[in-house]
mmCIF file of C-alpha atoms and ligand atoms in Angstrom:
data_model
loop_
_atom_site.group_PDB
_atom_site.id
_atom_site.type_symbol
_atom_site.label_atom_id
_atom_site.label_comp_id
_atom_site.label_asym_id
_atom_site.label_seq_id
_atom_site.Cartn_x
_atom_site.Cartn_y
_atom_site.Cartn_z
ATOM 1 C CA MET M 340 -6.082 15.760 23.804
ATOM 2 C CA SER M 341 -2.908 13.852 23.103
ATOM 3 C CA THR M 342 -0.945 14.967 20.036
ATOM 4 C CA VAL M 343 2.227 14.200 18.093
ATOM 5 C CA PRO M 344 4.350 16.674 16.078
ATOM 6 C CA LEU M 345 3.925 16.177 12.321
ATOM 7 C CA GLN M 346 6.292 17.580 9.736
ATOM 8 C CA ILE M 347 5.637 17.459 6.004
ATOM 9 C CA ILE M 348 8.791 18.283 4.079
ATOM 10 C CA THR M 349 9.064 18.778 0.315
ATOM 11 C CA PRO M 350 12.329 18.997 -1.648
ATOM 12 C CA ASP M 351 12.352 22.775 -1.246
ATOM 13 C CA ARG M 352 10.756 23.573 2.138
ATOM 14 C CA VAL M 353 9.057 22.534 5.336
ATOM 15 C CA LEU M 354 5.460 22.645 4.170
ATOM 16 C CA LEU M 355 3.830 22.001 7.535
ATOM 17 C CA GLU M 356 4.793 21.681 11.184
ATOM 18 C CA ARG M 357 1.866 20.990 13.451
ATOM 19 C CA GLU M 358 0.769 19.091 16.533
ATOM 20 C CA VAL M 359 -1.830 16.606 15.316
ATOM 21 C CA SER M 360 -3.990 14.081 17.102
ATOM 22 C CA MET M 361 -4.029 11.764 14.088
ATOM 23 C CA VAL M 362 -2.579 11.523 10.601
ATOM 24 C CA THR M 363 -3.887 9.198 7.912
ATOM 25 C CA VAL M 364 -1.675 8.304 4.968
ATOM 26 C CA LYS M 365 -1.784 5.842 2.088
ATOM 27 C CA GLY M 366 1.303 3.804 2.814
ATOM 28 C CA GLY M 367 3.023 1.340 0.505
ATOM 29 C CA TYR M 368 1.055 -1.489 2.112
ATOM 30 C CA GLY M 369 -2.263 0.271 2.617
ATOM 31 C CA GLU M 370 -3.997 2.991 4.595
ATOM 32 C CA LEU M 371 -2.265 3.907 7.852
ATOM 33 C CA GLY M 372 -3.800 5.827 10.723
ATOM 34 C CA ILE M 373 -1.064 7.177 12.973
ATOM 35 C CA LEU M 374 -1.961 8.183 16.520
ATOM 36 C CA PRO M 375 0.378 9.612 19.170
ATOM 37 C CA ARG M 376 2.735 6.912 20.521
ATOM 38 C CA HIS M 377 2.283 4.760 17.421
ATOM 39 C CA THR M 378 4.806 1.977 16.980
ATOM 40 C CA PRO M 379 7.866 3.266 15.072
ATOM 41 C CA LEU M 380 7.799 2.469 11.360
ATOM 42 C CA ALA M 381 9.095 3.586 7.992
ATOM 43 C CA THR M 382 7.307 3.090 4.700
ATOM 44 C CA THR M 383 6.732 4.607 1.292
ATOM 45 C CA VAL M 384 3.782 6.917 0.728
ATOM 46 C CA LYS M 385 1.573 6.546 -2.320
ATOM 47 C CA PRO M 386 -0.088 9.538 -3.980
ATOM 48 C CA CYS M 387 -2.956 10.452 -1.649
ATOM 49 C CA LEU M 388 -4.684 13.074 0.418
ATOM 50 C CA VAL M 389 -2.962 13.083 3.802
ATOM 51 C CA LYS M 390 -5.657 13.654 6.422
ATOM 52 C CA ILE M 391 -4.719 15.372 9.647
ATOM 53 C CA LYS M 392 -6.777 15.888 12.784
ATOM 54 C CA LEU M 393 -6.096 19.161 14.570
ATOM 55 C CA GLU M 394 -7.617 20.339 17.834
ATOM 56 C CA ASN M 395 -10.159 22.442 15.913
ATOM 57 C CA GLY M 396 -10.942 20.160 12.988
ATOM 58 C CA GLU M 397 -9.523 18.341 9.985
ATOM 59 C CA ALA M 398 -7.382 19.218 7.003
ATOM 60 C CA LYS M 399 -6.382 17.382 3.833
ATOM 61 C CA ILE M 400 -3.132 17.842 1.978
ATOM 62 C CA PRO M 401 -2.331 16.362 -1.442
ATOM 63 C CA VAL M 402 0.958 14.457 -1.416
ATOM 64 C CA THR M 403 2.196 13.024 -4.703
ATOM 65 C CA GLY M 404 4.277 10.280 -3.097
ATOM 66 C CA GLY M 405 7.206 9.996 -0.755
ATOM 67 C CA PHE M 406 8.279 8.453 2.477
ATOM 68 C CA LEU M 407 6.838 8.245 5.998
ATOM 69 C CA GLU M 408 8.780 7.871 9.229
ATOM 70 C CA VAL M 409 7.073 7.358 12.566
ATOM 71 C CA LEU M 410 9.236 7.745 15.672
ATOM 72 C CA PRO M 411 8.048 7.585 19.297
ATOM 73 C CA ASN M 412 7.455 11.330 19.359
ATOM 74 C CA ALA M 413 7.560 12.538 15.763
ATOM 75 C CA VAL M 414 5.890 11.810 12.455
ATOM 76 C CA THR M 415 7.654 12.954 9.286
ATOM 77 C CA ILE M 416 6.484 12.788 5.692
ATOM 78 C CA LEU M 417 9.127 13.443 3.061
ATOM 79 C CA ALA M 418 6.959 14.337 0.092
ATOM 80 C CA ASP M 419 7.917 14.368 -3.582
ATOM 81 C CA ALA M 420 5.519 17.309 -3.916
ATOM 82 C CA ALA M 421 2.751 18.665 -1.699
ATOM 83 C CA GLU M 422 0.858 21.920 -1.310
ATOM 84 C CA LEU M 423 -1.334 23.518 1.330
ATOM 85 C CA PRO M 424 -4.901 23.871 0.023
ATOM 86 C CA HIS M 425 -4.703 27.651 -0.540
ATOM 87 C CA GLU M 426 -1.468 27.256 -2.535
ATOM 88 C CA ILE M 427 -3.086 25.012 -5.108
ATOM 89 C CA ASP M 428 -3.615 26.675 -8.460
ATOM 90 C CA PRO M 429 -6.937 25.253 -9.669
ATOM 91 C CA ASP M 430 -6.435 26.319 -13.292
ATOM 92 C CA ARG M 431 -3.080 24.583 -13.426
ATOM 93 C CA ALA M 432 -4.486 21.401 -11.894
ATOM 94 C CA GLU M 433 -7.493 21.440 -14.221
ATOM 95 C CA ALA M 434 -5.243 21.999 -17.265
ATOM 96 C CA SER M 435 -3.017 19.140 -16.125
ATOM 97 C CA LYS M 436 -6.070 16.896 -15.713
ATOM 98 C CA GLN M 437 -7.433 17.768 -19.163
ATOM 99 C CA ARG M 438 -4.018 17.223 -20.755
ATOM 100 C CA ALA M 439 -3.783 13.797 -19.163
ATOM 101 C CA LEU M 440 -7.337 12.856 -20.184
ATOM 102 C CA ALA M 441 -6.662 13.909 -23.779
ATOM 103 C CA LYS M 442 -3.485 11.833 -23.861
ATOM 104 C CA LEU M 443 -5.274 8.810 -22.430
ATOM 105 C CA ALA M 444 -7.939 9.138 -25.111
ATOM 106 C CA SER M 445 -5.281 9.115 -27.835
ATOM 107 C CA ASN M 446 -3.069 6.205 -28.768
ATOM 108 C CA LEU M 447 -0.307 6.046 -26.206
ATOM 109 C CA GLU M 448 2.850 4.387 -27.450
ATOM 110 C CA THR M 449 3.807 2.273 -24.478
ATOM 111 C CA GLU M 450 2.491 0.934 -21.198
ATOM 112 C CA GLU M 451 5.111 3.046 -19.445
ATOM 113 C CA GLU M 452 3.773 6.162 -21.114
ATOM 114 C CA ARG M 453 0.240 5.249 -20.021
ATOM 115 C CA LYS M 454 1.374 4.821 -16.406
ATOM 116 C CA HIS M 455 3.143 8.164 -16.547
ATOM 117 C CA VAL M 456 -0.001 9.915 -17.808
ATOM 118 C CA GLU M 457 -2.224 8.116 -15.292
ATOM 119 C CA ALA M 458 0.080 9.286 -12.501
ATOM 120 C CA ALA M 459 -0.182 12.883 -13.752
ATOM 121 C CA LEU M 460 -3.973 12.533 -13.845
ATOM 122 C CA LEU M 461 -4.027 11.261 -10.263
ATOM 123 C CA ARG M 462 -1.848 14.151 -9.043
ATOM 124 C CA ALA M 463 -4.173 16.678 -10.676
ATOM 125 C CA GLU M 464 -7.270 14.958 -9.266
ATOM 126 C CA LEU M 465 -5.807 14.897 -5.753
ATOM 127 C CA ARG M 466 -5.083 18.622 -5.950
ATOM 128 C CA LEU M 467 -8.582 19.399 -7.167
ATOM 129 C CA GLU M 468 -10.105 17.172 -4.493
ATOM 130 C CA ALA M 469 -8.062 18.851 -1.731
ATOM 131 C CA LEU M 470 -9.143 22.272 -2.942
ATOM 132 C CA ASP M 471 -12.761 21.222 -3.187
ATOM 133 C CA TRP M 472 -12.666 19.736 0.315
ATOM 134 C CA ALA M 473 -11.114 22.913 1.781
ATOM 135 C CA GLN M 474 -13.720 25.079 0.046
ATOM 136 C CA LYS M 475 -16.536 22.979 1.525
ATOM 137 C CA HIS M 476 -15.127 22.409 5.014
ATOM 138 C CA GLY M 477 -12.796 25.364 5.567
ATOM 139 C CA ASN M 478 -9.034 25.594 5.421
ATOM 140 C CA LEU M 479 -7.448 25.343 8.866
ATOM 141 C CA LEU M 480 -3.973 25.620 7.359
ATOM 142 C CA GLN M 481 -4.454 29.081 5.871
ATOM 143 C CA THR M 482 -2.061 30.689 8.339
ATOM 144 C CA GLU M 483 0.555 27.932 8.177
ATOM 145 C CA ASN M 484 4.142 28.874 7.197
HETATM 146 P P1 ATP L 857 1.842 20.150 -13.849
HETATM 147 O O1 ATP L 857 1.467 19.270 -15.001
HETATM 148 O O2 ATP L 857 0.860 21.263 -13.655
HETATM 149 O O3 ATP L 857 3.287 20.629 -13.869
HETATM 150 P P2 ATP L 857 2.575 18.024 -12.051
HETATM 151 O O4 ATP L 857 1.651 17.069 -11.389
HETATM 152 O O5 ATP L 857 3.419 17.464 -13.151
HETATM 153 O O6 ATP L 857 1.690 19.263 -12.524
HETATM 154 P P3 ATP L 857 4.442 17.978 -9.907
HETATM 155 O O7 ATP L 857 5.604 17.354 -10.625
HETATM 156 O O8 ATP L 857 3.656 17.097 -8.999
HETATM 157 O O9 ATP L 857 3.496 18.712 -10.963
HETATM 158 O O10 ATP L 857 4.958 19.226 -9.059
HETATM 159 C C1 ATP L 857 5.964 20.114 -9.526
HETATM 160 C C2 ATP L 857 5.931 21.359 -8.649
HETATM 161 O O11 ATP L 857 4.793 22.157 -8.972
HETATM 162 C C3 ATP L 857 5.823 21.071 -7.159
HETATM 163 O O12 ATP L 857 6.553 22.057 -6.450
HETATM 164 C C4 ATP L 857 4.335 21.212 -6.861
HETATM 165 O O13 ATP L 857 4.101 21.595 -5.515
HETATM 166 C C5 ATP L 857 3.936 22.321 -7.850
HETATM 167 N N1 ATP L 857 2.569 22.188 -8.368
HETATM 168 C C6 ATP L 857 2.111 21.290 -9.259
HETATM 169 N N2 ATP L 857 0.814 21.488 -9.560
HETATM 170 C C7 ATP L 857 0.442 22.563 -8.811
HETATM 171 C C8 ATP L 857 -0.791 23.282 -8.668
HETATM 172 N N3 ATP L 857 -1.905 22.944 -9.338
HETATM 173 N N4 ATP L 857 -0.811 24.313 -7.817
HETATM 174 C C9 ATP L 857 0.286 24.688 -7.137
HETATM 175 N N5 ATP L 857 1.473 24.062 -7.228
HETATM 176 C C10 ATP L 857 1.556 23.015 -8.062
#
């Protein structure tokens, strides 16, 4: 199976370094499926679950935004924030979600404030979704870094 090295880097560490056969990301212009030997590109990454195909299955990683670079033999995601599934604190994500929902139900002062709260809600939902997916399908990244 042909693979490409993927790195996901956050501001404080290398979160993941793996050979993958495919990585799917929500890019600034839409969903991108990157296969080995993909045409080089650089684009922003929107908050999403990054899906990776490994030789023994799939994994999903919540990324809150960032930047993607595809080179002939390397794929790099510079993430604003990202966690491996087993690092996600479900209580924290649930509290963050409930806080955001409560704020959205109240009278928010400005459109900017609403966008800010909606972004926080999306981050929490992505984390909960990643955790849920790993609990149902298994977490292949348990031993990573
Ligand atoms: P919160 O409201 O709980 O702070 P947030 O969405 O505002 O969440 P971020 O700004 O996206 O948090 O991330 C800040 C740091 O906290 C990052 O290092 C991120 O990996 C970590 N982080 C955020 N939420 C969680 C979580 N539920 N479990 C583990 N780490 C988390």
